Coordinates of C-alpha atoms in Angstrom, one line a residue:
Chain H
M27 CA -35.2 -20.6 -6.6
N28 CA -34.1 -18.7 -9.7
E29 CA -31.6 -20.9 -11.6
T30 CA -30.7 -18.3 -14.2
P31 CA -28.3 -15.8 -12.7
W32 CA -29.5 -12.2 -12.5
P33 CA -27.8 -9.8 -14.9
P34 CA -24.7 -8.5 -13.1
E35 CA -25.6 -4.9 -13.8
W36 CA -29.0 -5.3 -12.0
L37 CA -27.2 -6.8 -9.0
R38 CA -24.7 -4.0 -8.9
G39 CA -27.5 -1.5 -8.3
V40 CA -29.3 -3.4 -5.6
L41 CA -26.6 -5.3 -3.8
E42 CA -25.7 -2.5 -1.4
V43 CA -29.2 -2.1 0.1
C44 CA -29.6 -5.9 0.2
V45 CA -26.3 -6.3 2.1
L46 CA -27.3 -3.6 4.6
A47 CA -30.7 -5.3 5.0
V48 CA -29.0 -8.7 5.8
I49 CA -26.7 -7.0 8.4
S50 CA -29.7 -5.2 9.9
R51 CA -31.0 -8.5 11.2
G52 CA -28.0 -8.8 13.6
P53 CA -24.2 -9.0 13.6
T54 CA -23.0 -11.3 10.8
Y55 CA -19.9 -12.0 8.8
G56 CA -18.9 -12.2 5.1
Y57 CA -19.6 -15.8 4.2
A58 CA -22.9 -15.8 6.1
I59 CA -24.0 -12.7 4.3
A60 CA -23.2 -14.4 0.9
S61 CA -25.2 -17.4 2.0
D62 CA -28.2 -15.4 3.1
L63 CA -28.2 -13.5 -0.2
A64 CA -28.0 -16.8 -2.1
D65 CA -30.8 -18.2 0.0
A66 CA -32.9 -15.1 -0.6
G67 CA -32.6 -15.8 -4.4
L68 CA -30.0 -13.3 -5.5
G69 CA -27.6 -16.1 -6.7
E70 CA -24.1 -16.9 -5.7
L71 CA -22.0 -13.9 -4.9
K72 CA -18.3 -13.8 -5.5
G73 CA -16.0 -12.7 -2.7
G74 CA -14.4 -10.3 -5.1
T75 CA -17.8 -8.5 -5.2
L76 CA -19.0 -8.8 -1.6
Y77 CA -15.9 -7.8 0.4
P78 CA -15.0 -4.5 -1.5
L79 CA -18.7 -3.5 -1.0
L80 CA -18.5 -4.3 2.7
G81 CA -15.2 -2.3 2.9
R82 CA -17.0 0.7 1.3
C83 CA -19.8 0.4 3.9
E84 CA -17.2 0.3 6.6
L85 CA -15.4 3.4 5.3
A86 CA -18.8 5.2 5.0
G87 CA -19.4 4.4 8.7
W88 CA -22.6 2.4 7.9
V89 CA -21.2 -0.8 9.6
A90 CA -19.0 -1.3 12.7
V91 CA -16.7 -4.3 12.6
D92 CA -15.1 -6.6 15.1
W93 CA -13.0 -9.8 14.7
R94 CA -14.1 -12.8 16.6
A95 CA -12.1 -16.0 16.9
G96 CA -13.8 -19.1 15.4
E97 CA -14.1 -22.2 17.6
S98 CA -11.8 -24.3 15.4
G99 CA -11.6 -22.5 12.1
P100 CA -10.3 -19.1 11.2
G101 CA -11.5 -15.9 12.7
R102 CA -14.5 -14.0 11.4
K103 CA -15.0 -10.3 10.8
Y104 CA -18.5 -9.5 12.1
Y105 CA -20.4 -6.5 10.7
T106 CA -23.0 -4.6 12.8
L107 CA -25.2 -1.9 11.4
T108 CA -24.5 1.6 12.9
P109 CA -27.2 4.3 13.4
A110 CA -25.9 5.9 10.2
G111 CA -26.1 2.6 8.4
R112 CA -29.7 2.1 9.7
S113 CA -30.8 5.5 8.3
E114 CA -29.0 4.8 5.0
L115 CA -30.8 1.4 4.8
A116 CA -34.1 3.2 5.4
R117 CA -33.4 5.8 2.8
L118 CA -32.2 3.2 0.2
S119 CA -35.2 0.9 0.9
T120 CA -37.7 3.7 0.3
R121 CA -36.0 4.7 -2.9
W122 CA -35.8 1.2 -4.1
A123 CA -39.5 0.6 -3.4
E124 CA -40.3 3.7 -5.5
F125 CA -38.0 2.5 -8.2
A126 CA -39.6 -1.0 -8.2
R127 CA -43.0 0.5 -8.3
V128 CA -42.1 2.7 -11.3
T129 CA -40.4 0.0 -13.2
G130 CA -43.1 -2.5 -12.3
A131 CA -45.8 -0.1 -13.6
L132 CA -43.9 0.4 -16.8
L133 CA -43.4 -3.3 -17.4
T134 CA -46.9 -4.4 -16.6
P135 CA -48.7 -5.0 -19.8
P136 CA -51.7 -2.6 -20.1
T137 CA -55.0 -4.2 -19.3
P138 CA -56.8 -4.5 -22.6
K139 CA -59.5 -1.8 -22.8
E140 CA -62.8 -2.9 -24.0
T141 CA -63.3 -1.7 -27.5
P142 CA -66.8 -0.5 -28.4
Chain X
M7 CA 5.8 -14.7 1.8
N8 CA 7.3 -16.4 4.8
A9 CA 6.0 -19.3 7.0
D10 CA 4.2 -16.9 9.4
D11 CA 2.2 -15.3 6.6
R12 CA 1.2 -18.8 5.4
K13 CA -0.1 -19.4 9.0
L14 CA -2.2 -16.3 8.6
A15 CA -3.9 -17.7 5.5
P16 CA -3.5 -21.5 5.2
H17 CA -6.5 -21.9 2.9
V18 CA -5.3 -19.3 0.4
D19 CA -2.9 -20.2 -2.4
P20 CA 0.5 -18.7 -1.3
A21 CA 1.2 -17.2 -4.7
W22 CA -2.2 -15.5 -4.7
A23 CA -1.8 -14.2 -1.1
E24 CA 1.7 -13.0 -2.0
A25 CA 0.5 -11.1 -5.0
M26 CA -2.2 -9.4 -3.0
L27 CA 0.2 -8.6 -0.1
I28 CA 2.7 -7.0 -2.5
E29 CA 0.1 -4.9 -4.2
L30 CA -1.2 -3.6 -0.9
R31 CA 2.3 -2.9 0.4
L32 CA 3.0 -1.0 -2.9
Q33 CA -0.1 1.1 -2.3
G34 CA 1.3 2.0 1.2
V35 CA -1.5 0.3 3.1
A36 CA -0.7 -0.3 6.8
G37 CA 0.3 -3.8 7.8
S38 CA -2.7 -4.2 10.2
D39 CA -5.1 -3.4 7.3
I40 CA -3.3 -5.9 5.0
G41 CA -3.5 -8.6 7.7
A42 CA -7.2 -8.0 8.1
A43 CA -7.9 -8.1 4.4
L44 CA -6.0 -11.3 4.0
S45 CA -7.7 -12.9 7.0
E46 CA -11.1 -12.1 5.5
V47 CA -10.1 -13.9 2.3
E48 CA -8.8 -16.8 4.4
S49 CA -12.0 -16.9 6.4
H50 CA -14.2 -16.9 3.3
C51 CA -12.2 -19.6 1.5
A52 CA -12.1 -21.8 4.5
E53 CA -15.8 -21.7 5.1
A54 CA -16.9 -21.7 1.4
G55 CA -14.4 -24.4 0.4
V56 CA -13.4 -22.4 -2.7
S57 CA -10.1 -21.2 -3.9
A58 CA -9.2 -17.6 -3.6
R59 CA -8.8 -17.2 -7.4
E60 CA -12.2 -18.8 -7.9
S61 CA -14.1 -16.4 -5.6
F62 CA -11.9 -13.3 -5.5
G63 CA -10.5 -13.3 -9.0
D64 CA -7.1 -11.7 -9.8
P65 CA -5.3 -10.8 -6.5
V66 CA -3.9 -7.5 -7.8
E67 CA -7.4 -6.4 -9.1
Y68 CA -8.9 -7.5 -5.8
A69 CA -6.4 -5.6 -3.7
R70 CA -7.0 -2.5 -5.8
S71 CA -10.8 -2.9 -5.5
L72 CA -10.6 -2.7 -1.7
G73 CA -9.8 1.0 -1.7
L74 CA -7.9 0.6 1.6
P75 CA -6.5 3.9 3.1
V76 CA -2.8 4.7 2.7
D77 CA -0.9 4.6 6.0
P78 CA 0.3 8.2 6.8
R79 CA 3.7 6.8 7.7
Q80 CA 4.1 5.7 4.1
E81 CA 3.3 9.0 2.4
T82 CA 5.7 11.1 0.5
A83 CA 6.4 13.4 3.4
A84 CA 7.4 10.4 5.6
I85 CA 9.7 9.0 2.9
G86 CA 11.2 12.5 2.6
R87 CA 11.9 12.4 6.4
T88 CA 13.8 9.2 5.8
V89 CA 15.7 10.5 2.8
G90 CA 16.6 13.8 4.4
P91 CA 19.4 12.3 6.5
L92 CA 20.8 10.7 3.3
V93 CA 21.0 14.1 1.6
L94 CA 23.0 15.4 4.6
Q95 CA 25.4 12.5 4.4
V96 CA 26.0 12.9 0.7
G97 CA 26.6 16.6 1.2
G98 CA 29.1 15.7 3.9
M99 CA 30.8 13.1 1.7
L100 CA 31.2 15.6 -1.2
A101 CA 32.7 18.2 1.2
L102 CA 35.2 15.7 2.7
L103 CA 36.2 14.4 -0.7
A104 CA 36.7 18.0 -2.0
A105 CA 38.7 18.7 1.2
L106 CA 41.3 16.1 0.1
R107 CA 42.2 18.4 -2.8
G108 CA 43.4 21.0 -0.3
R109 CA 45.4 18.7 2.0
D110 CA 48.8 20.1 0.8
T111 CA 47.9 23.8 0.4
G112 CA 45.4 24.3 3.2
Q113 CA 43.0 25.8 0.7
V114 CA 40.2 23.8 -0.9
P115 CA 39.6 24.7 -4.6
I116 CA 35.8 24.5 -5.3
H117 CA 35.0 23.2 -8.8
V118 CA 31.9 23.8 -10.8
G119 CA 31.5 20.0 -10.9
D120 CA 31.1 20.0 -7.0
V121 CA 28.1 22.3 -7.2
V122 CA 26.6 20.7 -10.3
G123 CA 27.0 17.2 -8.8
F124 CA 25.3 18.1 -5.6
V125 CA 22.4 19.9 -7.3
T126 CA 22.0 17.0 -9.6
F127 CA 21.9 14.6 -6.7
L128 CA 19.3 16.8 -4.9
A129 CA 17.1 16.8 -8.1
V130 CA 17.4 13.0 -8.7
T131 CA 16.6 12.4 -5.0
A132 CA 13.6 14.7 -5.1
L133 CA 12.3 12.9 -8.2
L134 CA 12.8 9.5 -6.6
V135 CA 10.9 10.6 -3.5
L136 CA 8.0 12.1 -5.5
A137 CA 7.8 9.0 -7.8
S138 CA 8.6 6.5 -5.0
G139 CA 5.5 4.5 -5.6
R140 CA 6.2 4.0 -9.2
V141 CA 9.8 3.3 -8.6
L142 CA 9.0 0.6 -6.1
R143 CA 6.4 -0.9 -8.4
A144 CA 8.9 -1.0 -11.2
L145 CA 11.5 -2.7 -8.9
V146 CA 8.9 -5.4 -8.1
T147 CA 7.5 -6.0 -11.5
K148 CA 10.5 -5.4 -13.7
P149 CA 13.5 -5.7 -11.4
I150 CA 16.3 -6.0 -14.0
V151 CA 15.1 -3.1 -16.1
A152 CA 14.4 -0.9 -13.1
L153 CA 17.8 -1.7 -11.5
A154 CA 19.6 -0.9 -14.8
A155 CA 17.8 2.4 -15.1
L156 CA 18.5 3.4 -11.5
T157 CA 22.2 2.4 -11.9
G158 CA 22.3 4.5 -15.1
V159 CA 20.8 7.5 -13.3
M160 CA 23.3 7.2 -10.4
G161 CA 26.2 6.9 -12.9
L162 CA 25.1 10.3 -14.4
L163 CA 26.0 11.8 -11.0
F164 CA 29.7 11.3 -11.6
I165 CA 29.7 13.1 -14.9
P166 CA 29.9 16.6 -13.4
A167 CA 33.1 15.6 -11.6
A168 CA 34.8 16.3 -14.9
L169 CA 33.8 20.0 -14.7
R170 CA 37.0 21.3 -13.1
S171 CA 36.7 25.1 -13.6
E172 CA 37.5 26.6 -10.3
L173 CA 34.9 28.8 -8.6
G174 CA 37.1 29.9 -5.7
Q175 CA 39.0 28.6 -2.7
V176 CA 37.9 28.0 0.9
P177 CA 40.1 27.2 3.9
L178 CA 40.7 23.5 4.6
W179 CA 39.6 23.0 8.2
P180 CA 36.2 24.5 8.1
V181 CA 35.4 22.3 5.1
V182 CA 36.6 19.2 7.0
V183 CA 34.6 20.1 10.1
V184 CA 31.4 20.9 8.2
G185 CA 31.7 17.8 6.0
A186 CA 32.3 15.6 9.1
L187 CA 29.4 17.2 10.9
L188 CA 27.0 16.7 8.0
L189 CA 28.1 13.1 7.5
L190 CA 27.9 12.1 11.1
G191 CA 24.8 14.2 11.8
G192 CA 23.1 12.5 8.8
V193 CA 24.0 9.0 10.2
A194 CA 22.7 10.0 13.7
L195 CA 19.5 11.4 12.3
S196 CA 18.8 8.4 10.2
W197 CA 19.4 6.2 13.2
A198 CA 16.9 8.3 15.2
T199 CA 14.4 8.3 12.4
D200 CA 14.5 4.5 12.2
R201 CA 14.2 4.0 15.9
G202 CA 11.2 6.3 16.0
E203 CA 9.4 4.5 13.3
P204 CA 7.7 1.3 14.6
A205 CA 7.9 -1.7 12.4
D206 CA 4.7 -2.3 10.5
P207 CA 4.0 -6.1 10.5
V208 CA 1.3 -7.8 8.6
A209 CA -0.8 -8.7 11.6
S210 CA -3.7 -11.0 12.3
P211 CA -6.8 -8.9 13.3
L212 CA -7.8 -11.4 15.9
P213 CA -7.6 -10.3 19.5
G214 CA -4.5 -11.6 21.3
A215 CA -2.8 -12.4 18.0
T216 CA 0.6 -10.8 17.4
G217 CA 2.1 -9.5 14.2
T218 CA 3.7 -12.1 12.0
R219 CA 6.4 -10.1 10.2
A220 CA 8.1 -6.8 10.8
R221 CA 8.8 -5.0 7.5
A222 CA 12.5 -5.1 7.0
S223 CA 13.8 -1.5 7.1
S224 CA 15.3 -1.0 3.7
W225 CA 17.3 2.0 4.9
I226 CA 19.7 0.1 7.3
P227 CA 22.3 -0.6 4.6
L228 CA 22.0 3.0 3.3
R229 CA 22.7 4.3 6.8
L230 CA 26.3 3.1 6.6
L231 CA 26.6 3.2 2.8
V232 CA 27.6 6.8 2.5
P233 CA 30.3 6.8 5.3
A234 CA 31.7 3.6 3.7
A235 CA 31.7 5.2 0.3
T236 CA 33.4 8.2 1.6
V237 CA 36.2 6.1 3.1
V238 CA 36.6 4.0 -0.1
M239 CA 36.5 7.0 -2.5
G240 CA 38.8 9.0 -0.2
A241 CA 41.3 6.1 -0.2
V242 CA 41.1 5.8 -4.0
I243 CA 41.8 9.6 -4.4
L244 CA 44.7 9.4 -2.0
L245 CA 46.2 6.3 -3.8
L246 CA 45.8 7.9 -7.2
G247 CA 47.8 10.8 -5.9

């Protein structure tokens, strides 16, 4: 895994689509989302970053929420992707792939041309 | 923060939770939304084994970053509905106190100060309602300065009483009847408003859980404050002759 944290401004741009992608795999809750993102290699995510983002997704209607009681511990707020969230995820994923292709092409060193 | 609120978030530092709760209350967020936001912090801290400050940073900044919607019951119009009965009561009080001046002649002399005083009261009340958020925030963050300022503003209301030029005279009994109706009507209206407004507890979002704390209605002392002030000030006026 990448030990050096990603620059925060990079994360700010990509976090939303990544969070939607994690939720698209099935109903999940805040701490599990943070763990999945860390496991995926995005680094440790602060609650102060994740939950406001989840709140914005909820207000935008991209996720539905329900509270479930934990067996022994505290309750968990589960997030499920709505149809609107699914199409937003598809749109953002496509855009991000284009963006990655453009930046990737720009950053790839040109193959040295054979000089006569 | 009381014991019930601590039960809602046992893994969160009480001072941190209190600061977050106050900020959301000041924003006018509904109790159920506040309970849900606090429960999510609790859930995260318990599972991650981190402190709230470590993972969520400053509680006030965090509360602001959530962008939670303002409860319609807390908006300016709703505050105005609560303050309306108070305005009626003060109008009634001023009428009854003015009526005391006519107790011997049966005619009440109306002074310029009566009108200026009531208009000043209306203006100050309107300003307090419009700036209620800022006033409340000041009361929480700088209570002594804010209380001193409020007391000073209230003191200004008594200055117009010195304006004694007479505008005219009105018969005693209509003034007494209108004053009493305004005063009692205002009390009855504030009673009805309070009964109609459900308490807004900071509630756990979990199914089956009940609210932990009803917000104390800050208007209960005000409901009887004006009638009490009328009696006291009337007694003083009668005693002074």
